[in-house]
Coordinates of N, CA and C and ligand atoms in Angstrom, one line a residue:
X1 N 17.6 9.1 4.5 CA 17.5 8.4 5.8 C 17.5 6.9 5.6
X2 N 18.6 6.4 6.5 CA 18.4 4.8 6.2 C 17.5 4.0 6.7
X3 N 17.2 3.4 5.9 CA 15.3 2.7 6.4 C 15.3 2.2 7.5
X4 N 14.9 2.0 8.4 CA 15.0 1.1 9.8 C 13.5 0.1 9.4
X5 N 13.8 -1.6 9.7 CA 13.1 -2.5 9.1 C 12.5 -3.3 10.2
X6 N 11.2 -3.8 10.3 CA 11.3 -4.8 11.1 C 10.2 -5.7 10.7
X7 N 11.1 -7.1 10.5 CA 10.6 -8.0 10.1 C 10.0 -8.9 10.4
X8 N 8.3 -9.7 10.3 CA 7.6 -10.1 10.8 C 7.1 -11.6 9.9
X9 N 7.4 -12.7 10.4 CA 7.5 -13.6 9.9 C 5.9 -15.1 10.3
X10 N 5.3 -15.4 9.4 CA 4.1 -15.9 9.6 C 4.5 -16.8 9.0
X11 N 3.3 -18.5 10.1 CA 3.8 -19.2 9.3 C 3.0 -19.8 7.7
X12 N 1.8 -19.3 7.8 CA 0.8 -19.2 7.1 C 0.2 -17.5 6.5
X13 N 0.2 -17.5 5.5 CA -0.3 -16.5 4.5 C -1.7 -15.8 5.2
X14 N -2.4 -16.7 5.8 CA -3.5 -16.5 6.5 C -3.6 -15.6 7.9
X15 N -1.8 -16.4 8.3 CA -2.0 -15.3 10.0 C -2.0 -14.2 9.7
X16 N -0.5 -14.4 8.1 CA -0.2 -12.8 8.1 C -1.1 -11.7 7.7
X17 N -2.5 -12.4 6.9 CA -3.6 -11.8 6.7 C -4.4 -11.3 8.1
X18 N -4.2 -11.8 8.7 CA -5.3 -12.0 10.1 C -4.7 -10.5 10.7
X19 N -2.8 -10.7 10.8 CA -2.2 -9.7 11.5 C -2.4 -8.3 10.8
X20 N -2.6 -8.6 9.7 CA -2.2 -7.6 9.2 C -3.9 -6.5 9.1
X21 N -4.7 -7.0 8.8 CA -5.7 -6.9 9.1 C -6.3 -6.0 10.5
X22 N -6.0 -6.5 11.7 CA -5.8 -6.3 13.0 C -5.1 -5.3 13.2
X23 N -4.0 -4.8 12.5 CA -2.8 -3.9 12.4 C -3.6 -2.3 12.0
X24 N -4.3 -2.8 10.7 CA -5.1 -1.5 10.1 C -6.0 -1.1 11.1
X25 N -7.2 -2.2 11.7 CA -8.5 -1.7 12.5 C -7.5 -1.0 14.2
X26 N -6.1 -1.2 14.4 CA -6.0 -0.9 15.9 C -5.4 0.9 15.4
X27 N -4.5 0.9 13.8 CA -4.4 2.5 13.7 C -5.9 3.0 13.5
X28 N -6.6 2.5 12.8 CA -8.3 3.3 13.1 C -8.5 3.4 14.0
X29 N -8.6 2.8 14.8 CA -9.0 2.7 16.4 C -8.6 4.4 16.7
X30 N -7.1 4.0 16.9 CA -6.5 5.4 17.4 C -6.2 6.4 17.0
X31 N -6.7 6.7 15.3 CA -6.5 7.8 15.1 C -7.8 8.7 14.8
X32 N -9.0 8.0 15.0 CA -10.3 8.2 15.2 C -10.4 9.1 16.7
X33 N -10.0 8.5 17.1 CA -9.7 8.6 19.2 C -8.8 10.2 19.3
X34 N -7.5 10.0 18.6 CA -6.8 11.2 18.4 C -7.1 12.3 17.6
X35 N -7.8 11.9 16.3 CA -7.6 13.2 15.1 C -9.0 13.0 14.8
X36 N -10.3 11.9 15.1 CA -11.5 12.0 14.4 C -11.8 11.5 13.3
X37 N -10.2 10.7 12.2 CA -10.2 10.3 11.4 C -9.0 9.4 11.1
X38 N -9.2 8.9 9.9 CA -8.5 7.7 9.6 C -7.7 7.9 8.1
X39 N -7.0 8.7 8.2 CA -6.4 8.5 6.4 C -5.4 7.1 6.3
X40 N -5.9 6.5 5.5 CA -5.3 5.2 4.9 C -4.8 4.9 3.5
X41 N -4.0 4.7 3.4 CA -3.3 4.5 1.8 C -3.3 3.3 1.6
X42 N -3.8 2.3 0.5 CA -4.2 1.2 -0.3 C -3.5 0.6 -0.8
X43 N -2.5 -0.2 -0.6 CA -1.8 -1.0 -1.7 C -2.6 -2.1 -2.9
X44 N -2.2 -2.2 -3.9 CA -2.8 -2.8 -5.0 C -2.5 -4.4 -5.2
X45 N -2.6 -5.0 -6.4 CA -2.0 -6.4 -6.6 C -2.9 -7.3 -5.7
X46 N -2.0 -8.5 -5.6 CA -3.2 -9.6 -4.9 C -2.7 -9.8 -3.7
X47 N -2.0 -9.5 -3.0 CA -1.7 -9.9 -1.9 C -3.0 -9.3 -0.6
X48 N -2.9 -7.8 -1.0 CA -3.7 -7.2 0.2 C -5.5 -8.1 0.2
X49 N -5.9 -8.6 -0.7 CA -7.3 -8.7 -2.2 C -7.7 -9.2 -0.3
X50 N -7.4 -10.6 0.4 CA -7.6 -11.2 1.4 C -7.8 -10.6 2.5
X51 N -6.8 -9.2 2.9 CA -6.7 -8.5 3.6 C -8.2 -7.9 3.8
X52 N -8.2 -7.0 2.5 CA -9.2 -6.3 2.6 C -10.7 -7.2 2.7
X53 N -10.9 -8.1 2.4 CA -11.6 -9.1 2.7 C -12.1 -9.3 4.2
X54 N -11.1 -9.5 4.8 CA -11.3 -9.3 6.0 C -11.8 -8.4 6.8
X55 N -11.3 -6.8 6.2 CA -12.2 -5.8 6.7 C -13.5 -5.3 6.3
X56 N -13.6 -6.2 5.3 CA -15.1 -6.0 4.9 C -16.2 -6.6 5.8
X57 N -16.0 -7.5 6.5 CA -16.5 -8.3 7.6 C -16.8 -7.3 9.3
X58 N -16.1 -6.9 9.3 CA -16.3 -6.3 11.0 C -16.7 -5.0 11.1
X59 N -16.8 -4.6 12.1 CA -17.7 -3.4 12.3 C -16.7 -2.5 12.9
X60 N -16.8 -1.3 12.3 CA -15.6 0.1 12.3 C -16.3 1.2 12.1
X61 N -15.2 2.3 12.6 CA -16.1 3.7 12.7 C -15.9 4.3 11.2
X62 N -16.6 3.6 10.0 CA -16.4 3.8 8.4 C -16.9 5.2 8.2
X63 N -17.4 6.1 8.8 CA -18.2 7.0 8.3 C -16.6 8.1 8.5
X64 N -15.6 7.7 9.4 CA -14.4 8.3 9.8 C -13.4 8.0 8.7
X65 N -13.5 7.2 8.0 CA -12.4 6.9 7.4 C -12.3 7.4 6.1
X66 N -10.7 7.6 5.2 CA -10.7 8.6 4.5 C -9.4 6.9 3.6
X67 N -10.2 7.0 2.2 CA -9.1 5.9 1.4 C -8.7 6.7 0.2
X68 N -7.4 6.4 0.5 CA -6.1 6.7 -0.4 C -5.5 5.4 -1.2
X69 N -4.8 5.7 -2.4 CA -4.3 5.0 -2.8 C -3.2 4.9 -3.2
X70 N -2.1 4.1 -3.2 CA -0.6 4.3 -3.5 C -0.1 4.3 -4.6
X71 N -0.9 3.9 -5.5 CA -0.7 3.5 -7.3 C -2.0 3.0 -8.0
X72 N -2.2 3.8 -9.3 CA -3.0 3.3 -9.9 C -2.6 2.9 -11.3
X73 N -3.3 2.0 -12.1 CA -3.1 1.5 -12.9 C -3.6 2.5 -14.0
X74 N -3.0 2.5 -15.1 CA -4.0 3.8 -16.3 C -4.7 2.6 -17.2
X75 N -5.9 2.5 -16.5 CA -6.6 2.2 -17.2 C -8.5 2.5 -17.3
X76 N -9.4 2.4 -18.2 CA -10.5 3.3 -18.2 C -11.0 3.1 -16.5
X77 N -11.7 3.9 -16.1 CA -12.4 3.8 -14.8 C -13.5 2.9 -14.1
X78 N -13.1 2.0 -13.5 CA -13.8 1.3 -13.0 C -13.4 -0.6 -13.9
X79 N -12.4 -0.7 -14.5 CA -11.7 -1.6 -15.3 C -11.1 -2.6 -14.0
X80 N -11.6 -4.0 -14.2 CA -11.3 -5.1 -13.6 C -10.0 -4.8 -13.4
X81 N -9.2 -4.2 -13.9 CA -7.5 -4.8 -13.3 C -7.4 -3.5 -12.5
X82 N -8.1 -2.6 -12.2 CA -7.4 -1.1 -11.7 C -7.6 -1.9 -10.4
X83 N -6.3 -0.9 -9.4 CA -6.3 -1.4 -8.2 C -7.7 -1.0 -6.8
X84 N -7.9 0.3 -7.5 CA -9.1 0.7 -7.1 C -10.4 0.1 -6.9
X85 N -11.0 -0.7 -8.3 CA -11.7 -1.7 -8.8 C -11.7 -2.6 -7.6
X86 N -10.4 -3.8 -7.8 CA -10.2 -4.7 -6.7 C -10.7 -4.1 -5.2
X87 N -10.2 -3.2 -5.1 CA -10.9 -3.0 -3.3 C -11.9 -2.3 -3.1
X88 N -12.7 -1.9 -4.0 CA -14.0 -1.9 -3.9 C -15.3 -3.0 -3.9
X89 N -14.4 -3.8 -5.0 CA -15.0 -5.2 -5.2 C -14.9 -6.1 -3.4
X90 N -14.1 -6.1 -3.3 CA -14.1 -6.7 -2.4 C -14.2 -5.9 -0.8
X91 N -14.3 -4.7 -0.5 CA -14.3 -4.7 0.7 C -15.3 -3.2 0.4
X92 N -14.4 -1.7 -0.5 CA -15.3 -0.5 -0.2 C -16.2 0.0 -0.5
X93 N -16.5 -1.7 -1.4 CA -18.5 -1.4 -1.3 C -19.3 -1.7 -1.0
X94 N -19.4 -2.7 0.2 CA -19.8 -3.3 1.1 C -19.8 -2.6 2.8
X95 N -18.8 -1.3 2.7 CA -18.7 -1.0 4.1 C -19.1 0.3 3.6
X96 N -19.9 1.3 5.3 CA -20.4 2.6 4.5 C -19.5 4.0 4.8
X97 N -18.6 3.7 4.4 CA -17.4 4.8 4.2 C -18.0 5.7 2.8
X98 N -18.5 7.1 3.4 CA -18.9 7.6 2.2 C -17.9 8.4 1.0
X99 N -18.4 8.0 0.5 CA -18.2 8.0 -1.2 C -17.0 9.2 -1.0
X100 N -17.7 9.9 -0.8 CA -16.7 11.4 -1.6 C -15.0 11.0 -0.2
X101 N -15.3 10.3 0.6 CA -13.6 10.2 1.3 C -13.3 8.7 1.2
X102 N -13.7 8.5 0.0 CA -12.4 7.2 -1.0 C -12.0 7.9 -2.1
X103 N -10.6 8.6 -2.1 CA -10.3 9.3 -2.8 C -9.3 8.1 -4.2
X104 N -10.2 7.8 -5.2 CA -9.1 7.0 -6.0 C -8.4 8.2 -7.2
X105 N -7.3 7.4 -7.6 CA -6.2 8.4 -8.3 C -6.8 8.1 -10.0
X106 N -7.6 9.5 -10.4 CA -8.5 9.6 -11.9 C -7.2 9.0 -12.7
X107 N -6.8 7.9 -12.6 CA -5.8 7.6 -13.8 C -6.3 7.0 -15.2
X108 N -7.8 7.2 -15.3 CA -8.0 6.8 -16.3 C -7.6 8.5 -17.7
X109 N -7.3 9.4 -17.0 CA -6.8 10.7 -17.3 C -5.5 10.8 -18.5
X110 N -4.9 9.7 -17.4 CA -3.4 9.1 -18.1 C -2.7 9.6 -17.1
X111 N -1.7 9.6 -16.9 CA -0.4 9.2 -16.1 C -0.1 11.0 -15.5
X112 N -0.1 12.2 -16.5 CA 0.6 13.0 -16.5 C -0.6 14.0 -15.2
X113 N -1.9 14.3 -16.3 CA -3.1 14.5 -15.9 C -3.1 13.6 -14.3
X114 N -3.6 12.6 -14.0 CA -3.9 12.0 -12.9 C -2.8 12.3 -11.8
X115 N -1.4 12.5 -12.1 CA -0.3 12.6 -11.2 C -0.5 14.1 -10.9
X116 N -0.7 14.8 -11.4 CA -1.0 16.4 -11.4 C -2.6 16.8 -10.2
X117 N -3.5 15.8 -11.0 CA -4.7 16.1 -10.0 C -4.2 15.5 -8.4
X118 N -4.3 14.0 -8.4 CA -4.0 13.4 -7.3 C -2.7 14.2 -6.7
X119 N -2.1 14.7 -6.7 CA -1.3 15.9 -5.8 C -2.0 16.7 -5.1
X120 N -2.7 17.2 -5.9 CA -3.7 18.4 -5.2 C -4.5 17.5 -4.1
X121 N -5.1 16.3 -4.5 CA -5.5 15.7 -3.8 C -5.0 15.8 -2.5
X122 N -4.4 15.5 -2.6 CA -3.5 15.2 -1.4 C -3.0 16.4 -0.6
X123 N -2.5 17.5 -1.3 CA -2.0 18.6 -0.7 C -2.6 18.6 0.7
X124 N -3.9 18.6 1.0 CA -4.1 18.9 2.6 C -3.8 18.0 3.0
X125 N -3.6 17.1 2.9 CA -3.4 16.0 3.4 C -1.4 16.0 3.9
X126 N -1.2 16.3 5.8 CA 0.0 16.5 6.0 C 0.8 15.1 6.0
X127 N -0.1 13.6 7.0 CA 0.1 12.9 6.9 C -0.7 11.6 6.9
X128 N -0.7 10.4 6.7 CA -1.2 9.8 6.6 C -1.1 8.8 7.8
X129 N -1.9 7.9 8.4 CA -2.5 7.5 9.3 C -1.6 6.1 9.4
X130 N -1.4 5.6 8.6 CA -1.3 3.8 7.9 C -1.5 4.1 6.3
X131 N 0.4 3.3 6.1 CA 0.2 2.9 4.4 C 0.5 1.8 4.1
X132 N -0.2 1.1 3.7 CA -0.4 -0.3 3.4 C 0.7 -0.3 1.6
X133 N 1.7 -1.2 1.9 CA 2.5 -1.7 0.6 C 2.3 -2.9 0.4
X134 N 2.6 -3.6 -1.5 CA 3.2 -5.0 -1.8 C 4.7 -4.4 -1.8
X135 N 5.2 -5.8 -2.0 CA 6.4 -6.1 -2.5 C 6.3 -6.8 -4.2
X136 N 6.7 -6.1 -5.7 CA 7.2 -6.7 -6.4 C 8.3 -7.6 -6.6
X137 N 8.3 -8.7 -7.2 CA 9.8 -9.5 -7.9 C 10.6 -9.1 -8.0
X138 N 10.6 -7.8 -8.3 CA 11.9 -6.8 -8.7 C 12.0 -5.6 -7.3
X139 N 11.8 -5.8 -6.4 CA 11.8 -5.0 -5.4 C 10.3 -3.7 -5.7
X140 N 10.0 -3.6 -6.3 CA 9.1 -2.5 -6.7 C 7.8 -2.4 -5.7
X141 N 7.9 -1.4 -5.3 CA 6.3 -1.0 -4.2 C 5.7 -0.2 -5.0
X142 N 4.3 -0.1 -4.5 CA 3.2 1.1 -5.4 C 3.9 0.4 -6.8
X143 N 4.0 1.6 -7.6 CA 4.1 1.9 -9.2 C 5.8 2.6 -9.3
X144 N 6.4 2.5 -8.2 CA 7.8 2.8 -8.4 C 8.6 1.8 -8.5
X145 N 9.1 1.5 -9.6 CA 10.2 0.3 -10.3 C 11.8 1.0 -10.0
X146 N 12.5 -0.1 -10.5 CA 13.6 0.0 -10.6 C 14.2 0.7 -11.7
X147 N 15.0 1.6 -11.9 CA 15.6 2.2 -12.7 C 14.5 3.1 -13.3
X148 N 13.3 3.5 -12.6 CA 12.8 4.3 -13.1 C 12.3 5.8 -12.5
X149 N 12.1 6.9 -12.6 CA 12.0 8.3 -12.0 C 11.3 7.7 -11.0
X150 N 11.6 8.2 -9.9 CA 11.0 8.4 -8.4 C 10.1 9.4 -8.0
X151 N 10.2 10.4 -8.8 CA 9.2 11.6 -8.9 C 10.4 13.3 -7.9
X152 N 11.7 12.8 -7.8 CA 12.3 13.4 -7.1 C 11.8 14.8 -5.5
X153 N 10.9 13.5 -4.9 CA 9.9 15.3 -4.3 C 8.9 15.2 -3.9
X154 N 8.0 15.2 -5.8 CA 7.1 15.6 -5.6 C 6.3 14.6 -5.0
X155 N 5.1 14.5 -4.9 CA 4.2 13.6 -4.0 C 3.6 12.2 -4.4
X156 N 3.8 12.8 -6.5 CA 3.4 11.9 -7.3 C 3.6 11.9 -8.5
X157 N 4.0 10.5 -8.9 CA 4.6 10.7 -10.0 C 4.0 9.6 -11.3
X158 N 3.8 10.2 -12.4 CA 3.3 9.7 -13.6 C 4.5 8.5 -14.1
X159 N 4.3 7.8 -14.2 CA 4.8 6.1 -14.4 C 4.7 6.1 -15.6
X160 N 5.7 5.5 -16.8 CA 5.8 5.0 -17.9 C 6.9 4.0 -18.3
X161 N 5.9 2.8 -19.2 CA 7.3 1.8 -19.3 C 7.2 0.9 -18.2
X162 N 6.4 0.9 -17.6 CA 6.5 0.3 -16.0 C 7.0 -1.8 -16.8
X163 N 7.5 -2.4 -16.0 CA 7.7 -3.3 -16.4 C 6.9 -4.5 -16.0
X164 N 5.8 -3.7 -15.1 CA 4.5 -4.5 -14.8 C 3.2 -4.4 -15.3
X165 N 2.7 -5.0 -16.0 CA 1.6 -4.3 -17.3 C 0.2 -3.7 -16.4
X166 N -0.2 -2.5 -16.8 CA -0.4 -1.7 -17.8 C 1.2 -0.7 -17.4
X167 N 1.8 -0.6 -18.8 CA 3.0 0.3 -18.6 C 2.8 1.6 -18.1
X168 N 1.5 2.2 -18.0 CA 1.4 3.4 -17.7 C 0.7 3.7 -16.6
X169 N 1.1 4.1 -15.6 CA 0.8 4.0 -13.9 C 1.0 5.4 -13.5
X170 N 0.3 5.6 -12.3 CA 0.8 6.7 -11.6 C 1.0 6.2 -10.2
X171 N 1.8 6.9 -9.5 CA 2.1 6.6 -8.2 C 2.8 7.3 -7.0
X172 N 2.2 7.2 -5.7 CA 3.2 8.3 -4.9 C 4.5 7.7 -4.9
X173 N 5.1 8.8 -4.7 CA 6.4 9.1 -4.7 C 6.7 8.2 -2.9
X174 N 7.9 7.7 -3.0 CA 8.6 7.3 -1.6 C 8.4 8.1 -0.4
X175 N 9.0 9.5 -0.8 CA 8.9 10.7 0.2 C 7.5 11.0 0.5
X176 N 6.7 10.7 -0.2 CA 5.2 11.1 0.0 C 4.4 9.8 0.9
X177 N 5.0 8.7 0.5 CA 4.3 7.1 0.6 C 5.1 7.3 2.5
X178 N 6.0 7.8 3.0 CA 6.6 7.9 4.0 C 6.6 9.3 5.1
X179 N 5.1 10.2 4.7 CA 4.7 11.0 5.4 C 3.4 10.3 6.1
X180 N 4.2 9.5 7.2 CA 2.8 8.1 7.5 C 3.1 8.5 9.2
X181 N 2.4 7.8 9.7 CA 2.7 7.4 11.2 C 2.9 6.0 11.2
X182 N 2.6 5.4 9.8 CA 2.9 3.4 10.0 C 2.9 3.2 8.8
X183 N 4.1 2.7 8.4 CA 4.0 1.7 6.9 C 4.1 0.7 7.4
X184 N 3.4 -0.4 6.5 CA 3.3 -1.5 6.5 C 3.2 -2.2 5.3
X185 N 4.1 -3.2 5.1 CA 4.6 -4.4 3.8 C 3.9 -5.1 4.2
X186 N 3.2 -6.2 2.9 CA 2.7 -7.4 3.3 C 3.4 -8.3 2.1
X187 N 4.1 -9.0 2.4 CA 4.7 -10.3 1.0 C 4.4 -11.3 1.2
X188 N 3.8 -12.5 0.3 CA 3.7 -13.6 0.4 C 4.0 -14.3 -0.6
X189 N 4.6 -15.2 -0.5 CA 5.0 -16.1 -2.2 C 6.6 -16.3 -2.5
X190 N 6.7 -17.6 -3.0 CA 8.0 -18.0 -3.3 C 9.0 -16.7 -4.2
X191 N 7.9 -16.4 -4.9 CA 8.5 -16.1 -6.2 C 9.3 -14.3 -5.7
X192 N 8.7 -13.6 -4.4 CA 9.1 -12.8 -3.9 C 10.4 -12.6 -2.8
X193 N 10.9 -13.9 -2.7 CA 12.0 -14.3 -2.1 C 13.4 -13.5 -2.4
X194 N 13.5 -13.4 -3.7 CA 15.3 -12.7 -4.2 C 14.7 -11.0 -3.8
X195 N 13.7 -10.9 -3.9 CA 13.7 -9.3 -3.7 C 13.6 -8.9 -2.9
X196 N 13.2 -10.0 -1.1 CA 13.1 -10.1 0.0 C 14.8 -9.9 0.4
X197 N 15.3 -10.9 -0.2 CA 16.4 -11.3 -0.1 C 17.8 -10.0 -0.4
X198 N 17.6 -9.5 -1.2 CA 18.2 -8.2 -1.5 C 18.1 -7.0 -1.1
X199 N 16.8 -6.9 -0.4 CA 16.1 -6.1 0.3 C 16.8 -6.0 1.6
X200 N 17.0 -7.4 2.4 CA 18.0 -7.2 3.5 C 19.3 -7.5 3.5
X201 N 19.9 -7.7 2.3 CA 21.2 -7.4 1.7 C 21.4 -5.9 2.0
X202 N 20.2 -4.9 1.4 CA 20.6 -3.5 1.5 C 21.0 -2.9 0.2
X203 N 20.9 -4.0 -0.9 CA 20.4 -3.5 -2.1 C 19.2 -2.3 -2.1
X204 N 19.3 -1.2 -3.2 CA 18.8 -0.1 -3.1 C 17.2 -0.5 -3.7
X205 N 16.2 -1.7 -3.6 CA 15.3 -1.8 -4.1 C 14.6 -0.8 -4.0
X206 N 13.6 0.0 -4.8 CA 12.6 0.6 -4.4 C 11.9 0.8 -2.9
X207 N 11.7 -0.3 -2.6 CA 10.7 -0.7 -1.4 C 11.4 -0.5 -0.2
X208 N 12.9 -0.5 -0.5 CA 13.9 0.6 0.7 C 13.7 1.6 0.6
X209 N 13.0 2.5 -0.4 CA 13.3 4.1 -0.5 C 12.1 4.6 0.5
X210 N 11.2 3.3 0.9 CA 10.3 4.0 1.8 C 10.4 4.6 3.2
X211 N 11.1 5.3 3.6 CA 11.7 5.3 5.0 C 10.6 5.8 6.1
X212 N 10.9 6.0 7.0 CA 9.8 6.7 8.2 C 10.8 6.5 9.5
X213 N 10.7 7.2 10.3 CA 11.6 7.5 11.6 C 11.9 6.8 12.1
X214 N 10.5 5.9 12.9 CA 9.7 4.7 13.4 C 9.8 3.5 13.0
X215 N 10.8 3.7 11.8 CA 11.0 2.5 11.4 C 9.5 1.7 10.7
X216 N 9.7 0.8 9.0 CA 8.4 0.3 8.6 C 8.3 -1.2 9.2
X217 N 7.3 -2.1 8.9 CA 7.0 -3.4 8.9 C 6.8 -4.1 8.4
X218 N 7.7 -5.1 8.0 CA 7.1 -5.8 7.0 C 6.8 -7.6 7.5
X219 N 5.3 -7.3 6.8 CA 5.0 -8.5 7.7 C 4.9 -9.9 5.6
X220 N 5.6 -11.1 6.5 CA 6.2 -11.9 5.3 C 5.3 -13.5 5.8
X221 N 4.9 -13.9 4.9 CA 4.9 -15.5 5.3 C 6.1 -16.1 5.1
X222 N 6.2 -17.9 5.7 CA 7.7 -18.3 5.2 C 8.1 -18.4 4.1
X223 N 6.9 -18.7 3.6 CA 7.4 -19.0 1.4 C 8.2 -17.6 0.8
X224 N 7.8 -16.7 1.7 CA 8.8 -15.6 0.8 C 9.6 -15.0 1.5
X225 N 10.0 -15.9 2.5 CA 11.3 -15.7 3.6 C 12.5 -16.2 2.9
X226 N 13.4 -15.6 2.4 CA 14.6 -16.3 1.7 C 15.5 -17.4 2.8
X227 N 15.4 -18.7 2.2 CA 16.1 -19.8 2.6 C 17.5 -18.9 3.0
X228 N 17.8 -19.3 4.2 CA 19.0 -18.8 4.7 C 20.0 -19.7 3.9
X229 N 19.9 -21.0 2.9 CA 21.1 -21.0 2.5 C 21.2 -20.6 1.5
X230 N 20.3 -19.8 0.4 CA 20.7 -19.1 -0.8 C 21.5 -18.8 -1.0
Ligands
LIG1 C1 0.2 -3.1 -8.6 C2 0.7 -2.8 -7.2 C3 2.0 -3.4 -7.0 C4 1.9 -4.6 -6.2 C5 3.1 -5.5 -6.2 C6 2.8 -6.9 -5.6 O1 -0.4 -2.2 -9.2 O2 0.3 -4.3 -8.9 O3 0.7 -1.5 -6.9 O4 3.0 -2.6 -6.4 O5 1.7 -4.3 -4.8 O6 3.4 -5.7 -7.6 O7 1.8 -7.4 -6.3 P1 1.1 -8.8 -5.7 O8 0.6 -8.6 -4.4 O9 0.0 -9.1 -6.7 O10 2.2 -9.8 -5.7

């Protein structure tokens, strides 16, 4: 399916924090209203770190909400760099979303193990609510790089070699990251510009393989808006 995009442009890192932020609490809102719950998928890295920051602050129906994650890093459990770590540190352990529906991916298992369990994880799980993505330098979302298995399918796939350190990641799969009612991109930074930039070229980056009916969003500040004269 070819991705349908729509591109949201901020002129500060801050609004797009603010929007994006605002974006997550209005699908809570309504899928609490509609289904009683909230399944949310986590993006990693530093971009969201602010994001979640922000929802650590306001008041939501947490006891509803159910956290997923879109890539984990293989590293021991509860390790400063896991992406899990970061958003607990900063937002889901501070809010009272209980324990057992923050489902993080046991990647301290290793890659093969954790891609195996976190499936099952997920099995009941038909769709997700809101999935929160970065954008890598290299087009790369979650833990799916360029030139490397996609997981062909399945829901999730064990990462090796990744070209972003720790080499050994696990991660949903596109097809799985796109059984949503809302994806949503956040990019900010110069340095994310050519992958921006190739992205709406229509180059095959990763972060295109995420498709949804409805079309995703990606919300950008200017710094990683590619200069129209490149
Ligand atoms: C990770 C993330 C990765 C991240 C992008 C952007 O494990 O690092 O899953 O996909 O979202 O690399 O990272 P930044 O937001 O730090 O630029």
């Amino acid at each position: 399916m070819e991705q349908i995009r729509r591109w949201h442009i901020y002129p500060t890192v801050d609004e797009l924090e603010a929007y994006a932020a605002r974006a997550v609490l209005r699908a809570a809102a309504q899928a609490i209203e509609e289904r009683g719950r909230f399944r949310v998928v986590l993006a990693g890295g530093n971009t969201p770190q602010r994001i979640y920051g922000r929802l650590r602050a306001v008041r939501a129906d947490w006891e509803r909400w159910h956290v997923y994650f879109g890539d984990e890093r293989c590293l021991p459990a509860g390790d400063a760099l896991r992406n899990d770590r970061m958003a607990r540190d900063v937002w889901l352990d501070h809010v009272p979303i209980p324990p057992a529906q923050i489902h993080a991916i046991p990647a301290e298992l290793g890659a093969r193990e954790a891609a195996r369990r976190y499936a099952a994880t997920l099995a009941p799980v038909e769709r997700f609510d809101f999935v929160l993505l970065g954008l890598g330098e290299d087009g790369h979302t979650a833990s799916l790089f360029p030139d490397h298995p996609g997981g062909n399918g399945a829901d999730v796939v064990a990462v090796r070699d990744a070209p972003k350190p720790p080499p050994e990641r696990v991660s949903l799969t596109a097809a799985r990251l796109g059984r949503a009612r809302q994806v949503m991109f956040v990019v900010s930074g110069t340095q994310k510009r050519r992958a921006v930039a190739a992205w709406r070229r229509g180059d095959p980056v990763p972060a295109a393989t995420v498709t949804l009916p409805a079309g995703v969003d990606i919300l950008l500040d200017t710094t990683a808006w590619p200069d129209p004269f490149v």
